[in-house]
Short mmCIF file of C-alpha atoms in Angstrom, two decimals:
data_model
loop_
_atom_site.label_atom_id
_atom_site.label_comp_id
_atom_site.label_asym_id
_atom_site.label_seq_id
_atom_site.Cartn_x
_atom_site.Cartn_y
_atom_site.Cartn_z
CA ASP H 1 0.00 0.00 0.00
CA GLN H 2 1.64 3.17 -1.21
CA GLN H 3 1.04 5.90 1.33
CA VAL H 4 2.78 8.63 -0.67
CA LYS H 5 1.90 8.88 -4.32
CA GLN H 6 3.34 10.87 -7.15
CA ASN H 7 1.01 10.07 -9.99
CA SER H 8 2.92 11.86 -12.71
CA PRO H 9 6.08 9.96 -13.59
CA SER H 10 7.27 12.80 -15.81
CA LEU H 11 6.66 16.46 -16.54
CA SER H 12 8.06 18.81 -19.18
CA VAL H 13 8.02 22.57 -18.71
CA GLN H 14 9.32 25.44 -20.79
CA GLU H 15 12.20 27.37 -19.28
CA GLY H 16 10.97 30.44 -17.43
CA ARG H 17 7.51 29.00 -16.79
CA ILE H 18 6.20 27.53 -13.56
CA SER H 19 6.75 23.86 -12.75
CA ILE H 20 4.19 22.25 -10.47
CA LEU H 21 4.92 18.85 -9.00
CA ASN H 22 2.19 17.08 -7.13
CA CYS H 23 2.11 14.58 -4.33
CA ASP H 24 -0.81 12.86 -2.59
CA TYR H 25 -0.77 10.93 0.64
CA THR H 26 -3.19 8.60 2.33
CA ASN H 27 -1.95 8.50 5.92
CA SER H 28 -3.66 11.29 7.84
CA MET H 29 -1.08 10.90 10.61
CA PHE H 30 1.66 12.40 8.43
CA ASP H 31 2.66 15.79 9.79
CA TYR H 32 5.96 16.53 8.10
CA PHE H 33 6.64 16.61 4.40
CA LEU H 34 9.82 16.99 2.41
CA TRP H 35 10.88 17.30 -1.21
CA TYR H 36 14.12 15.82 -2.45
CA LYS H 37 15.74 16.39 -5.83
CA LYS H 38 17.86 13.78 -7.54
CA TYR H 39 20.23 14.20 -10.46
CA PRO H 40 21.40 11.13 -12.41
CA ALA H 41 24.30 9.31 -10.74
CA GLU H 42 23.84 11.32 -7.54
CA GLY H 43 21.91 10.70 -4.34
CA PRO H 44 18.78 12.70 -3.53
CA THR H 45 19.38 16.13 -1.99
CA PHE H 46 17.01 17.84 0.38
CA LEU H 47 15.13 20.72 -1.22
CA ILE H 48 12.40 22.04 1.03
CA SER H 49 10.07 20.86 3.78
CA ILE H 50 6.81 21.82 5.43
CA SER H 51 5.20 21.01 8.73
CA SER H 52 1.48 20.33 8.94
CA ILE H 53 0.97 23.46 11.04
CA LYS H 54 1.67 25.49 7.90
CA ASP H 55 0.08 25.51 4.49
CA LYS H 56 2.91 27.16 2.61
CA ASN H 57 6.66 27.37 2.83
CA GLU H 58 8.79 29.36 0.46
CA ASP H 59 12.51 29.26 -0.25
CA GLY H 60 13.66 31.33 -3.20
CA ARG H 61 12.19 29.90 -6.39
CA PHE H 62 10.71 26.93 -4.54
CA THR H 63 7.39 26.96 -2.73
CA VAL H 64 5.65 24.00 -1.18
CA PHE H 65 1.90 24.12 -0.58
CA LEU H 66 0.10 21.74 1.76
CA ASN H 67 -3.63 21.05 1.60
CA LYS H 68 -4.35 18.84 4.59
CA SER H 69 -8.01 18.36 3.86
CA ALA H 70 -7.18 17.04 0.39
CA LYS H 71 -4.06 15.21 1.65
CA HIS H 72 -2.18 16.88 -1.15
CA LEU H 73 1.01 18.83 -1.44
CA SER H 74 2.67 20.48 -4.36
CA LEU H 75 6.03 21.94 -5.17
CA HIS H 76 6.12 25.06 -7.32
CA ILE H 77 9.28 26.14 -9.07
CA VAL H 78 9.22 29.54 -10.67
CA PRO H 79 10.83 30.50 -12.89
CA SER H 80 11.97 27.07 -14.04
CA GLN H 81 15.58 26.78 -15.10
CA PRO H 82 17.42 24.06 -17.08
CA GLY H 83 19.30 23.07 -13.92
CA ASP H 84 15.98 22.13 -12.35
CA SER H 85 15.76 19.09 -14.65
CA ALA H 86 15.91 16.18 -12.22
CA VAL H 87 13.75 13.61 -10.47
CA TYR H 88 11.78 15.04 -7.55
CA PHE H 89 10.75 12.84 -4.63
CA CYS H 90 8.08 13.70 -2.13
CA ALA H 91 8.46 12.19 1.37
CA ALA H 92 6.39 12.26 4.54
CA ASN H 93 6.41 11.03 8.11
CA PHE H 94 5.06 11.64 11.60
CA GLY H 95 6.42 11.27 15.10
CA ASN H 96 9.26 8.77 15.26
CA GLU H 97 8.26 7.03 12.08
CA LYS H 98 10.57 6.65 9.11
CA LEU H 99 10.24 8.74 6.01
CA THR H 100 7.94 7.31 3.37
CA PHE H 101 8.90 8.30 -0.15
CA GLY H 102 6.91 8.62 -3.35
CA THR H 103 8.07 7.09 -6.63
CA GLY H 104 9.36 10.39 -8.02
CA THR H 105 8.53 12.69 -10.91
CA ARG H 106 11.06 13.35 -13.62
CA LEU H 107 11.03 17.06 -14.47
CA THR H 108 12.49 18.19 -17.76
CA ILE H 109 12.95 21.89 -18.41
CA ILE H 110 12.91 22.70 -22.09
CA PRO H 111 15.22 25.58 -23.07
CA GLU X 1 36.31 14.43 0.66
CA THR X 2 33.10 15.91 1.93
CA GLY X 3 29.55 14.67 2.22
CA VAL X 4 28.56 11.06 1.86
CA THR X 5 30.58 8.74 -0.35
CA GLN X 6 29.76 5.24 -1.51
CA THR X 7 31.92 2.56 -3.09
CA PRO X 8 31.75 0.89 -5.45
CA ARG X 9 29.53 2.95 -7.72
CA HIS X 10 28.68 -0.06 -9.85
CA LEU X 11 28.72 -3.73 -8.95
CA VAL X 12 27.83 -6.82 -10.92
CA MET X 13 27.71 -10.06 -8.99
CA GLY X 14 26.54 -13.62 -9.36
CA MET X 15 24.01 -15.15 -7.05
CA THR X 16 26.65 -17.14 -5.19
CA ASN X 17 29.06 -14.25 -4.67
CA LYS X 18 29.74 -12.39 -1.46
CA LYS X 19 30.34 -8.66 -1.76
CA SER X 20 30.15 -5.57 0.42
CA LEU X 21 28.98 -2.04 -0.17
CA LYS X 22 30.72 0.73 1.71
CA CYS X 23 29.44 4.10 2.82
CA GLU X 24 31.38 6.84 4.54
CA GLN X 25 30.11 10.18 5.78
CA HIS X 26 32.33 13.16 6.51
CA LEU X 27 29.63 15.30 8.09
CA GLY X 28 29.99 14.37 11.74
CA HIS X 29 26.53 12.80 11.73
CA ASN X 30 25.37 10.16 14.15
CA ALA X 31 22.66 8.42 12.16
CA MET X 32 23.18 6.43 8.97
CA TYR X 33 20.72 4.70 6.68
CA TRP X 34 20.59 2.17 3.85
CA TYR X 35 17.89 2.61 1.22
CA LYS X 36 16.97 0.55 -1.82
CA GLN X 37 15.75 2.24 -4.99
CA SER X 38 14.17 -0.16 -7.46
CA ALA X 39 12.88 0.98 -10.82
CA LYS X 40 9.45 2.61 -10.59
CA LYS X 41 9.19 1.94 -6.86
CA PRO X 42 9.47 4.31 -3.92
CA LEU X 43 12.72 4.63 -2.09
CA GLU X 44 12.63 1.88 0.53
CA LEU X 45 14.32 2.20 3.89
CA MET X 46 16.29 -0.93 4.78
CA PHE X 47 18.31 -0.23 7.92
CA VAL X 48 18.95 2.61 10.33
CA TYR X 49 21.86 3.03 12.69
CA ASN X 50 22.04 5.66 15.40
CA PHE X 51 25.29 6.04 17.32
CA LYS X 52 26.44 2.72 15.80
CA GLU X 53 23.39 0.87 17.10
CA GLN X 54 20.86 -0.59 14.71
CA THR X 55 17.50 0.98 15.42
CA GLU X 56 15.54 -0.18 12.39
CA ASN X 57 15.45 -3.27 10.26
CA ASN X 58 12.65 -2.87 7.80
CA SER X 59 11.95 -6.59 7.31
CA VAL X 60 15.01 -6.98 5.12
CA PRO X 61 16.00 -10.53 4.09
CA SER X 62 19.01 -11.94 5.91
CA ARG X 63 21.02 -12.08 2.68
CA PHE X 64 21.57 -8.37 3.39
CA SER X 65 23.69 -7.85 6.48
CA PRO X 66 24.57 -4.33 7.66
CA GLU X 67 27.55 -3.37 9.75
CA CYS X 68 28.30 -0.05 11.40
CA PRO X 69 31.75 -0.10 13.03
CA ASN X 70 31.60 3.61 13.86
CA SER X 71 29.40 6.62 13.22
CA SER X 72 31.25 7.47 10.01
CA HIS X 73 31.16 4.12 8.26
CA LEU X 74 28.37 1.84 7.19
CA PHE X 75 28.64 -1.41 5.27
CA LEU X 76 26.10 -3.61 3.57
CA HIS X 77 27.30 -7.18 3.20
CA LEU X 78 25.67 -9.11 0.39
CA HIS X 79 25.45 -12.88 0.13
CA THR X 80 23.48 -15.20 -2.18
CA LEU X 81 21.45 -12.40 -3.65
CA GLN X 82 18.65 -12.85 -6.16
CA PRO X 83 18.24 -11.08 -9.52
CA GLU X 84 15.32 -9.12 -8.07
CA ASP X 85 17.79 -7.54 -5.62
CA SER X 86 19.24 -5.59 -8.54
CA ALA X 87 18.69 -1.94 -7.67
CA LEU X 88 20.35 1.29 -6.65
CA TYR X 89 21.45 1.13 -3.02
CA LEU X 90 21.67 4.51 -1.37
CA CYS X 91 23.33 5.40 1.87
CA ALA X 92 22.29 8.48 3.81
CA SER X 93 23.24 10.19 7.04
CA SER X 94 21.65 12.75 9.33
CA GLN X 95 22.73 14.60 12.44
CA ASP X 96 20.79 12.16 14.58
CA LEU X 97 17.35 10.67 14.81
CA GLY X 98 16.21 13.11 17.44
CA GLY X 99 12.53 12.80 18.14
CA ALA X 100 11.66 11.98 14.58
CA PHE X 101 13.06 10.94 11.25
CA THR X 102 12.82 14.54 10.21
CA ASP X 103 16.46 15.52 10.39
CA THR X 104 17.55 16.34 6.89
CA GLN X 105 19.16 13.32 5.36
CA TYR X 106 22.19 13.65 3.14
CA PHE X 107 22.49 10.96 0.53
CA GLY X 108 25.44 9.36 -1.15
CA PRO X 109 25.51 8.81 -4.91
CA GLY X 110 24.47 5.19 -4.59
CA THR X 111 25.79 1.83 -5.76
CA ARG X 112 24.13 0.42 -8.86
CA LEU X 113 23.94 -3.33 -8.17
CA THR X 114 23.20 -5.94 -10.81
CA VAL X 115 22.72 -9.53 -9.74
CA LEU X 116 23.08 -12.07 -12.53
#
């Protein structure tokens, strides 16, 4: 049973436009959410996180939105740059539980 | 070197071989993790060590045997693996586990394992 779902395996966006990556979760206990970015041949790197007490967290070009009622979060990247092309993983957990990861979305920024 | 390093980067082994994956972190962290990344599947946590003690074994088959001699090094010993064990094995570290698995984890580049 996949508790964290990224239903879009891939996404292509024009450079300069907004990239929106989506993530849905089923476990209502989750209270902490993270996004990781992974380049080929490298491990995932932490990008941004959000606690369930917030509905938005912004860091430069990256903003994460959390909709608890819909059990949905999204990562917005604006403006998108070629270096943003990577696989993005959503992860979630609560309390002392381990992180549960989604399957990832491959983002391609078209110059 | 800085960050989290893993060796080898690629490994091909037969089902009867014994091999080991090595992970080293240069970040002064106390917690280390092994993850498995199979194609089109979520990243799966395998083992967690905190201050050299194993705190999590996520129902991993005994053909995978972790070892953590100190807070900077983590090994994954492999023996009689199956072809379905072919995957990317990622090591990660974090400052510590604290009250939750929320400490930012820093990942190594992974070892691409192929079992023939």
